[in-house]
XYZ file of C-alpha atoms in Angstrom:
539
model
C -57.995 -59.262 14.805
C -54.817 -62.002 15.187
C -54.858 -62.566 11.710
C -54.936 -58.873 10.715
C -52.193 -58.402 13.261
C -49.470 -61.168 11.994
C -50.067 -59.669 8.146
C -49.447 -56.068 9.254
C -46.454 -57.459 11.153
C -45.276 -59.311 8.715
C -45.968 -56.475 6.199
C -43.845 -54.020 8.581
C -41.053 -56.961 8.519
C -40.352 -56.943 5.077
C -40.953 -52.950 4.692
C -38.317 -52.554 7.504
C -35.756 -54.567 6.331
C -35.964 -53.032 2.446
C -35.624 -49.797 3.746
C -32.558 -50.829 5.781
C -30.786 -52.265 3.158
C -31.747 -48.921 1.562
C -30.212 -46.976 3.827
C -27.218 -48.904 4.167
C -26.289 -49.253 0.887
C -26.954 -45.081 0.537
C -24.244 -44.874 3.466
C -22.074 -47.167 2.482
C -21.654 -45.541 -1.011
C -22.099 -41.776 -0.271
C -20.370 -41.563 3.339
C -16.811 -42.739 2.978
C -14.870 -42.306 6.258
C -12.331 -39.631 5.372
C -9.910 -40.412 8.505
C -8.849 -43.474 6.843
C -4.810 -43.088 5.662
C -2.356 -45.326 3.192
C -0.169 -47.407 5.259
C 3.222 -46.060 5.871
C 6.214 -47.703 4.441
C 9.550 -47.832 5.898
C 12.572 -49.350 5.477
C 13.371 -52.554 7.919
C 16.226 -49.985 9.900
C 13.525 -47.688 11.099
C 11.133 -50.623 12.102
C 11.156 -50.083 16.281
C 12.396 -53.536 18.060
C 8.790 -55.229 18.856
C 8.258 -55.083 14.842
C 11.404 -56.844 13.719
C 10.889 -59.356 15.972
C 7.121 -59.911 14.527
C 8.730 -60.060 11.037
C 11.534 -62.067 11.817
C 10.010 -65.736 11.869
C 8.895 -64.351 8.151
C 12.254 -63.659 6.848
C 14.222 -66.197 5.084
C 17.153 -68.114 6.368
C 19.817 -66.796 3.481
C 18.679 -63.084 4.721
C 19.304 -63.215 8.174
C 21.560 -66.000 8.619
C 24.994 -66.042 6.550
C 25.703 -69.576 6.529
C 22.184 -70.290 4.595
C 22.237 -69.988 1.030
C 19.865 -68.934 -1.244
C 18.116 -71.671 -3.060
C 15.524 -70.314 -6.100
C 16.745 -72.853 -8.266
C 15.581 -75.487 -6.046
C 12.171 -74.461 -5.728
C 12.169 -74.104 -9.660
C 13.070 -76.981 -9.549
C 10.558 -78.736 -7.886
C 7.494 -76.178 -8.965
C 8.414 -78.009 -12.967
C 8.481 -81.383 -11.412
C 6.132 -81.319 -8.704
C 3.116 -83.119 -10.977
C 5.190 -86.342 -10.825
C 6.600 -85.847 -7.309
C 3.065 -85.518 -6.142
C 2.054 -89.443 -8.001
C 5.393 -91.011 -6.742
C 5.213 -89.330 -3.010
C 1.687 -90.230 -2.723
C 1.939 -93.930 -4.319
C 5.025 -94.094 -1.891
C 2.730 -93.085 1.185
C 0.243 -95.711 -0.155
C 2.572 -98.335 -0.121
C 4.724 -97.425 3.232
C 0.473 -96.986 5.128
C -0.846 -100.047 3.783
C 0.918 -102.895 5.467
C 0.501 -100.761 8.970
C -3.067 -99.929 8.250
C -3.669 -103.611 8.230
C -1.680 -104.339 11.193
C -3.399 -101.543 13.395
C -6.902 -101.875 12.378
C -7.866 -105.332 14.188
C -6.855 -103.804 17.328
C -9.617 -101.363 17.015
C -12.591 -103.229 15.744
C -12.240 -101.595 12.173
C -13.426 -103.714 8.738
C -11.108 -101.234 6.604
C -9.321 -98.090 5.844
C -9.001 -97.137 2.257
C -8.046 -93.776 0.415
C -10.511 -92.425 -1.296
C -8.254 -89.797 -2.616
C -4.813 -89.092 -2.322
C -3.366 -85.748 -3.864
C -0.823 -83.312 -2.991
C -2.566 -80.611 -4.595
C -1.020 -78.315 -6.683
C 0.913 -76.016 -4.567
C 4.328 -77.149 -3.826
C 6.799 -76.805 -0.608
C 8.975 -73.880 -0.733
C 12.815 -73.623 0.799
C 13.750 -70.607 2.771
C 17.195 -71.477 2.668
C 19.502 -74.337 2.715
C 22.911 -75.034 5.055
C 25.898 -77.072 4.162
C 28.451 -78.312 6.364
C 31.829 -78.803 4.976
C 33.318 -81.788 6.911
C 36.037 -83.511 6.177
C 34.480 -87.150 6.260
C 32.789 -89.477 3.503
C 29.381 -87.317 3.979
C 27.579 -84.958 2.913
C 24.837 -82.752 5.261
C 22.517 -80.273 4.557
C 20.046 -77.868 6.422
C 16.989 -76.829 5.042
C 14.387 -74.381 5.810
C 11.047 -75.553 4.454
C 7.502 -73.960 4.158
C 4.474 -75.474 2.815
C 0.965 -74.189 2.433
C -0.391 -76.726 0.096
C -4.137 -77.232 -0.940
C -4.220 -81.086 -0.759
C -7.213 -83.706 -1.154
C -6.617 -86.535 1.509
C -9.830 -88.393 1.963
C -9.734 -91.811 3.914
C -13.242 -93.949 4.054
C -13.342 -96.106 7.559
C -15.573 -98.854 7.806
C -16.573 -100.271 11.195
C -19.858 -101.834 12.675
C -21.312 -101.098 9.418
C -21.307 -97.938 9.098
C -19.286 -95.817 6.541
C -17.775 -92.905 7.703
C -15.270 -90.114 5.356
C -12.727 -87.703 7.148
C -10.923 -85.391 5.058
C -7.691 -83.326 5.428
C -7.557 -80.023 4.477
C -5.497 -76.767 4.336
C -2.277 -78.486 5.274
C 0.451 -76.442 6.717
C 4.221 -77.773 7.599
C 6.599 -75.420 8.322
C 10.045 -77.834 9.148
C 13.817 -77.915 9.510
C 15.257 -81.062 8.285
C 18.848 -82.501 8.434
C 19.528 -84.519 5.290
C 22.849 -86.476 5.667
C 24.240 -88.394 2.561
C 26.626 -91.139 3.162
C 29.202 -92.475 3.362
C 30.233 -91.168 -0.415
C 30.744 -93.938 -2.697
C 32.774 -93.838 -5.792
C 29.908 -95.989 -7.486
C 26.385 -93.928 -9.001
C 24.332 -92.059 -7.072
C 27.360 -91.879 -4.950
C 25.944 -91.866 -1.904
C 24.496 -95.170 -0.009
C 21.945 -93.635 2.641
C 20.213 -91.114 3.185
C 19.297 -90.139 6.607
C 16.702 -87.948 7.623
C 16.311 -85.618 11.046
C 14.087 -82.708 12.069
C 16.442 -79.969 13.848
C 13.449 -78.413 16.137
C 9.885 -79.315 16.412
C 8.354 -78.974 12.983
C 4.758 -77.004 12.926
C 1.786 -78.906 11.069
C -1.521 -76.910 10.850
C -4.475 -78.585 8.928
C -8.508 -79.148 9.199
C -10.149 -82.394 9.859
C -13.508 -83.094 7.766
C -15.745 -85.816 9.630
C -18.671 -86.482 7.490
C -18.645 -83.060 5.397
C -18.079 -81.072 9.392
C -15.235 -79.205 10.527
C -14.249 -81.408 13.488
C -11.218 -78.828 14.280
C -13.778 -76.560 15.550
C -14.431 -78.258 18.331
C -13.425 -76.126 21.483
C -9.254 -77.812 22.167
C -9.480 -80.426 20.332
C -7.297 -78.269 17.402
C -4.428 -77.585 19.702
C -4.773 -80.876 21.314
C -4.148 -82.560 18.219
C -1.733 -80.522 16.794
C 0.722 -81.033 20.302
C -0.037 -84.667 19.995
C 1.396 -84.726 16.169
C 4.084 -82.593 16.956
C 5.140 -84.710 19.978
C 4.941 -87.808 18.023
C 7.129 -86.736 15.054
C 9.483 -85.732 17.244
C 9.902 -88.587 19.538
C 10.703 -90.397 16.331
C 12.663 -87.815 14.264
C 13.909 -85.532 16.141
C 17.701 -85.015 16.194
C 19.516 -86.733 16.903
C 17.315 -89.422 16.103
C 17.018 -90.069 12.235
C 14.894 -92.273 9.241
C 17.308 -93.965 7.142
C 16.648 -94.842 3.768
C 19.181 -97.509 2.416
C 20.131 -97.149 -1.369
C 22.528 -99.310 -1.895
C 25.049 -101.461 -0.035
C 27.609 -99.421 1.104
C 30.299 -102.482 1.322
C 30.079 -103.526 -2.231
C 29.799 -99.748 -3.769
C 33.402 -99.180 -1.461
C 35.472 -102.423 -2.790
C 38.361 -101.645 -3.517
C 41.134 -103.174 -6.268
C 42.400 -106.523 -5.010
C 44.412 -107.762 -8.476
C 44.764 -107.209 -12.000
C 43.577 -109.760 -14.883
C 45.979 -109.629 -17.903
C 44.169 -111.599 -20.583
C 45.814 -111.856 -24.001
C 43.450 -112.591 -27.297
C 45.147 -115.312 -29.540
C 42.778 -116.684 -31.776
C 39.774 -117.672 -33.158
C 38.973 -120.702 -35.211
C 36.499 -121.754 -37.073
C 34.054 -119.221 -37.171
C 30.279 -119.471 -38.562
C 29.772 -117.433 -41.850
C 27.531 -113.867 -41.301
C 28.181 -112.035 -44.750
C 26.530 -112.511 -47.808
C 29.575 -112.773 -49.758
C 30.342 -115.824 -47.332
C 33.042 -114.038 -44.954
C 32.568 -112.196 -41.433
C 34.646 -109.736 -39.986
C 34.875 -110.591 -36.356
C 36.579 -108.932 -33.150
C 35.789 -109.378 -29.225
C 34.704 -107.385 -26.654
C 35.741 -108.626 -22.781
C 34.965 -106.813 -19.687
C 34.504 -108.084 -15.973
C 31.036 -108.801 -14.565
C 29.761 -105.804 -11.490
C 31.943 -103.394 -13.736
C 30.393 -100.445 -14.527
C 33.594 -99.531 -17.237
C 33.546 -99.998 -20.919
C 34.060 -103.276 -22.694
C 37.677 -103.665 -23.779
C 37.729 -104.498 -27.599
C 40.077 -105.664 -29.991
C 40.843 -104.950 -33.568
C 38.357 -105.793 -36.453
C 39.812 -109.052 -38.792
C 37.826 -108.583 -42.214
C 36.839 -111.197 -43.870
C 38.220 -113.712 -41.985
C 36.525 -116.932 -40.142
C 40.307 -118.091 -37.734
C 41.169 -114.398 -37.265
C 44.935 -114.156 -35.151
C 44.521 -110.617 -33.143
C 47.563 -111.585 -30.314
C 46.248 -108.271 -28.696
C 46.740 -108.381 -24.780
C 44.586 -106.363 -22.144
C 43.999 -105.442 -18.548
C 41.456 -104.964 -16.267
C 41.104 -104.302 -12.565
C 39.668 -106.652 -10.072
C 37.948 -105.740 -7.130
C 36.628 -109.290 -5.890
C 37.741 -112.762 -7.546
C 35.432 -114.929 -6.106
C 32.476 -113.698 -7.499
C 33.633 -111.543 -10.524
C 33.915 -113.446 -14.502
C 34.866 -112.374 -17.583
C 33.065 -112.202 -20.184
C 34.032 -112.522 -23.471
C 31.474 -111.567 -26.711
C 32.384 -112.294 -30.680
C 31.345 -109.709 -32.719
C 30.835 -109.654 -36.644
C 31.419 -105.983 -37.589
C 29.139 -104.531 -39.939
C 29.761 -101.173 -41.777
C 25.748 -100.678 -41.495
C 23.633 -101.006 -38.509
C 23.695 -103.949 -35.578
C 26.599 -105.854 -35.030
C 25.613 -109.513 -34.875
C 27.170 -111.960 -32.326
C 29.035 -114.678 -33.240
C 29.336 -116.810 -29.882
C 30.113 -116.109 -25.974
C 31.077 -117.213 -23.097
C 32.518 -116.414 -19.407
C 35.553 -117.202 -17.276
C 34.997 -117.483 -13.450
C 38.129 -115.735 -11.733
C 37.670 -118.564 -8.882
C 38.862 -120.635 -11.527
C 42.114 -119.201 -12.280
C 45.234 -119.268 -10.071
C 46.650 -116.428 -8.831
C 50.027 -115.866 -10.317
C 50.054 -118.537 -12.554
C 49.213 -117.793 -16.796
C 46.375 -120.294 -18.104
C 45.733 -120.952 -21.648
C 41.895 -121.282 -22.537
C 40.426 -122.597 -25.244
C 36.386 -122.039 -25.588
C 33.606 -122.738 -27.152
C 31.617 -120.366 -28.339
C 27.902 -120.189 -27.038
C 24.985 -118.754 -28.034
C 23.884 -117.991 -24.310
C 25.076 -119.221 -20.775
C 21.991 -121.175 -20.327
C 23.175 -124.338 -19.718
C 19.157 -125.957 -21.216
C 19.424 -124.077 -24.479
C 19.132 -126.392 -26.852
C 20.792 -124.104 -29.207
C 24.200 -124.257 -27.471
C 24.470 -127.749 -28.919
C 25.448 -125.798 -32.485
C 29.188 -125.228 -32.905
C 30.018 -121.678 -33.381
C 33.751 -122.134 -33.464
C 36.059 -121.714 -30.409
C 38.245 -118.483 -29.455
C 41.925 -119.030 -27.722
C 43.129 -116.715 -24.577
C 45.875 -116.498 -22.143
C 45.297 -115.799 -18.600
C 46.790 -114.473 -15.975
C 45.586 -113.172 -12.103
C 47.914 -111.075 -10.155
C 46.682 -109.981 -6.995
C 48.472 -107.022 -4.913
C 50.787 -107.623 -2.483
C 50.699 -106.115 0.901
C 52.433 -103.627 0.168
C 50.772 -102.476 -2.707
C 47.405 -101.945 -1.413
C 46.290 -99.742 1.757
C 44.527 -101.796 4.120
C 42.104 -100.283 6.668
C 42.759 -102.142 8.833
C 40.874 -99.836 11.346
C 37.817 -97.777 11.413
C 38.749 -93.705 10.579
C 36.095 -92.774 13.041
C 36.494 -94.826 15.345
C 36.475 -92.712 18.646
C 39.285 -93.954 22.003
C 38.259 -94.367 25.054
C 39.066 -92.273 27.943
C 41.671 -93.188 29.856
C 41.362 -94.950 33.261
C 40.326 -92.439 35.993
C 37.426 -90.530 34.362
C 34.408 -89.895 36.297
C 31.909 -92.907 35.231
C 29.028 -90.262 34.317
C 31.720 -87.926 32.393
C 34.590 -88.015 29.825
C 36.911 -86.548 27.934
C 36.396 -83.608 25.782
C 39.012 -83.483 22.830
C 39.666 -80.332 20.699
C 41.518 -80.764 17.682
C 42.650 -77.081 16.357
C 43.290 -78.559 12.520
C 43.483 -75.576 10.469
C 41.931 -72.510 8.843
C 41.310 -70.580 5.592
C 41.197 -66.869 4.237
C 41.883 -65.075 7.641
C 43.126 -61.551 7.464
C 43.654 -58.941 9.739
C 43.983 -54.846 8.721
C 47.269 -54.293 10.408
C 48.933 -57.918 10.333
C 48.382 -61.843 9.878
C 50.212 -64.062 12.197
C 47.095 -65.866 13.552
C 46.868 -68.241 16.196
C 43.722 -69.598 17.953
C 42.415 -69.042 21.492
C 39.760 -71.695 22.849
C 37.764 -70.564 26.241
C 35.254 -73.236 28.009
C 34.070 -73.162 31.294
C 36.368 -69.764 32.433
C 39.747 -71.932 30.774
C 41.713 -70.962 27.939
C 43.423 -72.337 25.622
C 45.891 -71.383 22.974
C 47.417 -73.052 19.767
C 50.936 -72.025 18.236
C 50.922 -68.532 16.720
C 51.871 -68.944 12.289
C 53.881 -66.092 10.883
C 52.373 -64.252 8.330
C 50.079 -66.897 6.839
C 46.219 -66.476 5.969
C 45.425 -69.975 5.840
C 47.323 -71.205 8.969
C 48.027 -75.136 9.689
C 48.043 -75.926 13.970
C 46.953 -79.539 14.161
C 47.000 -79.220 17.772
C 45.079 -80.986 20.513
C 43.502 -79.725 24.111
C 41.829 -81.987 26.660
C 38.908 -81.356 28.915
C 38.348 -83.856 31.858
C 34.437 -83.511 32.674
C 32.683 -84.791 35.607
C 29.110 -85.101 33.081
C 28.490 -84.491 29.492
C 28.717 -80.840 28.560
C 25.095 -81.388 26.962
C 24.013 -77.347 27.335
C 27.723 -75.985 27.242
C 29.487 -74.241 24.475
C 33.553 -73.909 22.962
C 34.224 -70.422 22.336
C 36.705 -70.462 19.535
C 38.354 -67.131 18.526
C 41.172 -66.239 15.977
C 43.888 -63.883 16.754
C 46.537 -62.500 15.192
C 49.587 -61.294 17.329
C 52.216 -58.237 15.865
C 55.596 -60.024 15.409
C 57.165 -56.765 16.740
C 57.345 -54.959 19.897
C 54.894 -52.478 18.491
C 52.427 -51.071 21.511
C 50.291 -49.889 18.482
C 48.156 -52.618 17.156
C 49.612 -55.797 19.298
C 46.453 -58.177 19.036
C 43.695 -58.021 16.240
C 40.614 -60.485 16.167
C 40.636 -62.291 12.847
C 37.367 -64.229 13.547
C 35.294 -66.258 16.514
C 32.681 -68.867 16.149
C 30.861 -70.431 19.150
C 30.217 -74.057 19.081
C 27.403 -76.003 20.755
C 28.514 -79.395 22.406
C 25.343 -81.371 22.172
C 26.073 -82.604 18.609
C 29.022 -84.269 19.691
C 27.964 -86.129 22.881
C 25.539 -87.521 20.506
C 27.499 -88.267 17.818
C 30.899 -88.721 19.629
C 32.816 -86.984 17.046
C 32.478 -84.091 14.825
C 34.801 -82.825 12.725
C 33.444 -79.323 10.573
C 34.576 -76.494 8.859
C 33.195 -73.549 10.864
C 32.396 -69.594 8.949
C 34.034 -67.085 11.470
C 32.029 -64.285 12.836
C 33.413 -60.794 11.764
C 35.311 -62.097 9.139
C 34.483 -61.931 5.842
C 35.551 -65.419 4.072
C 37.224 -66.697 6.902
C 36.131 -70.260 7.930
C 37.901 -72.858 10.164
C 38.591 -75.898 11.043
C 37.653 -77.894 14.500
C 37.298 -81.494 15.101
C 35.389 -82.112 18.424
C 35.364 -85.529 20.241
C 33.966 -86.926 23.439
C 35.747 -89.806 24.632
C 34.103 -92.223 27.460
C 34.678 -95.486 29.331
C 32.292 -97.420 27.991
């Protein structure tokens, strides 16, 4: 009777279930709910309060924020060239997590750490926005509002106590806020010499964690617990106003300046090695100075002629004679493809007195290495004239100190505080509806402050100073900094109009000492001004 009883049951099972599924499905198809409605639509200005602030994190920066721009080129941009981003950023990471992947793994008892794979996927980051500040130093800074969602394949294989073990990341999210600061500016390509790197607020990094094909992000707080302990990290080193700099070139020889000019004067050439056929050449020189990006100077072409005359004088600038040359190439012109050379060779600017005209007579060579046996050959000599002038004092600007270089306070400030200096420089398309004599009211703390008032004038000049003695660093304060326009008559009607405020936040500059921006006014509509902000200790 057992066995009889498990078949039926197991008979009933199965009958059950197919008749469920029967039923279901019948329901499903033939008994739509009816109360179900399309989702209303409305415009953002009839959203109540508690849903604009549920959108806003989702809007982008260049819609709600003036100062951002709008930046769909960008992220053209980088959708075309993010196959080869994704191979250099990834052989970058290799490279930068190698030599600290050996340096960390004795420490824990680990035989190795390789990357199995290492892909970027093929979604790429997305800006929101960007911000640039307009400052009146040798930089360049910029804001940016970035989004990622990428599908990436990073899969690391750790070997320890032989055994093998794989994690994987997946379903990366950053969402991040980076300050990028170029400088200083260099006259010299890419014209910038560092880059420097900040994150403006805690950035927000979502991803899973694949131990041994499980999701080990499922594991009741571990998720949240690692993604504090990432966040916390990245900020203690990145956060602003700490910074990553990346060096690209040195800034010292990209910013030397012109210390002299070389006059050099072509004479001649003798005895120059046949390159023609016909048993001519038609020779002229090309000079230029060594760590010069400029073209070559050249002279004319001499046809057919082995001890051409040219008497042709040039000059170039010199921006350091102890380790500059010139260099001076002999060409044989040819109406039809490569020009050959004829000989070369180079002229130390050590070697040369300042001031004083040299005649030089060389050989020509067929290289400047001094073993080439080939050198022995004579390939004629070439004749110039000489001469070094270097500026005089009062020719050249010297600096002699540092443009942002901050003072110190004066004796008598409080040893935790400072001085607070305001420097009102100027401002740009202001306007008012009824008049324009604009001047500029600061308030900080309950004090105010006022600059000059300029008569009729929409981009007014004050270059005016204020002081603020502080007893600690005005860390959480802010400037309040408003533009006003006055009526130059008696008038009751109209007497004061506000052309424009801005308010300022004071932690930058006790970080960074000095500041010195271009600022867009509030309720003004291309009105932007002008504030230099320093903070001035003992120490």
């Amino acid at each position: 009777m057992g066995i009889v009883s498990t078949i039926l049951g197991f008979c009933g099972f199965g009958v059950g279930i197919s008749i469920g599924l029967f039923i279901g499905y019948y329901l499903f198809i033939y008994f739509q709910p009816t109360d179900v409605k399309d989702p209303i639509v409305r415009p953002l200005v009839e959203q109540d309060s508690k849903t604009l602030q549920r959108l806003l994190p989702e809007i982008p920066q260049w819609v709600k924020n003036p100062d951002y721009d709008r930046v769909d080129w960008l992220n053209k941009f980088i959708e075309n060239m993010w196959p080869y981003l994704d191979k250099a950023i990834c052989k970058t990471a290799k490279n930068i997590a190698k030599p600290i992947i050996a340096e960390q793994i004795p420490k824990y008892k680990i035989d190795s750490v390789e990357f199995e794979a290492l892909t970027l996927g093929s979604l790429p980051p997305t800006f929101q926005g960007m911000k640039v500040y307009a400052t009146d130093e040798k930089e360049l800074i910029m804001e940016l509002s970035m989004k990622w969602a990428g599908n990436p394949n990073i899969t690391v294989a750790v070997k320890a106590f032989g055994l093998r073990a794989t994690v994987q990341v997946v379903d990366l999210q950053v969402f991040a806020a980076p300050r990028i600061t170029l400088k200083p500016l260099v006259p010299s390509f890419p014209c910038f010499a560092n880059i420097f790197v900040s994150l403006m607020e805690k950035p927000h990094v979502d991803f899973g964690l694949k131990l041994l094909g499980a999701d080990v992000m499922a594991i009741p707080g571990l998720y949240r617990l690692v993604q504090e302990l990432i966040k916390d990290q990245v900020a203690n080193m990145y956060l602003w106003p700490k910074t990553l700099e990346v060096p690209i070139m040195d800034p010292a020889k990209a910013m030397k300046k012109p210390v002299g000019i070389l006059s050099v004067k072509v004479v001649r050439a003798m005895k120059l090695k046949k390159k023609d056929i016909m048993g001519a050449s038609d020779p002229y020189v090309k000079m230029k100075l060594s760590e010069d990006k400029l073209p070559s100077k050249k002279t004319t072409v001499k046809h057919k002629n082995l001890n051409p005359e040219w008497n042709e004088e040039f000059n170039m600038v010199v921006k350091d004679p102890e380790s500059q040359a010139l260099e001076v190439i002999v060409y044989d012109w040819e109406q039809v493809g490569k020009h050959d050379k004829m000989g070369m060779n180079v002229i130390p600017l050590k070697e040369l007195t300042p001031d004083e005209p040299k005649v030089l007579t060389l050989d020509l060579l067929k290289n400047m290495d001094p073993n080439d046996v080939q050198n022995e050959k004579s390939r004629g000599q070439i004749v110039l004239e000489a001469l070094y002038k270097p500026f005089k004092d009062t020719e050249i600007p010297k600096d002699l100190e540092d443009p942002n270089a901050i003072e110190k306070a004066p004796e008598g400030t409080p040893a935790g505080g400072g001085l607070l200096v305001i420097i009102v420089h100027e401002a740009q398309e202001v306007e008012g509806k009824h008049h324009t004599n604009p001047y500029v009211r600061l308030l900080f703390r309950g004090e105010e402050r006022k600059t000059k008032y300029v008569k009729k004038n929409r981009d007014p000049r004050w270059e005016e100073e204020f002081q603020f003695m502080l007893e600690e660093p005005p860390t959480n304060d802010r400037i309040h900094v408003e533009v006003v326009s006055t009526s130059s008559r008696m008038g009751l009607l109209h007497p004061k109009e506000t052309l424009g405020y801005v308010d300022i936040n004071l932690s930058d500059v006790v970080s960074n000492k000095r500041i010195n921006e271009k600022y867009h006014l509030i309720d003004s509509k291309n009105g932007k001004i002008q504030i230099e902000l320093q903070w001035r200790t003992s120490t």
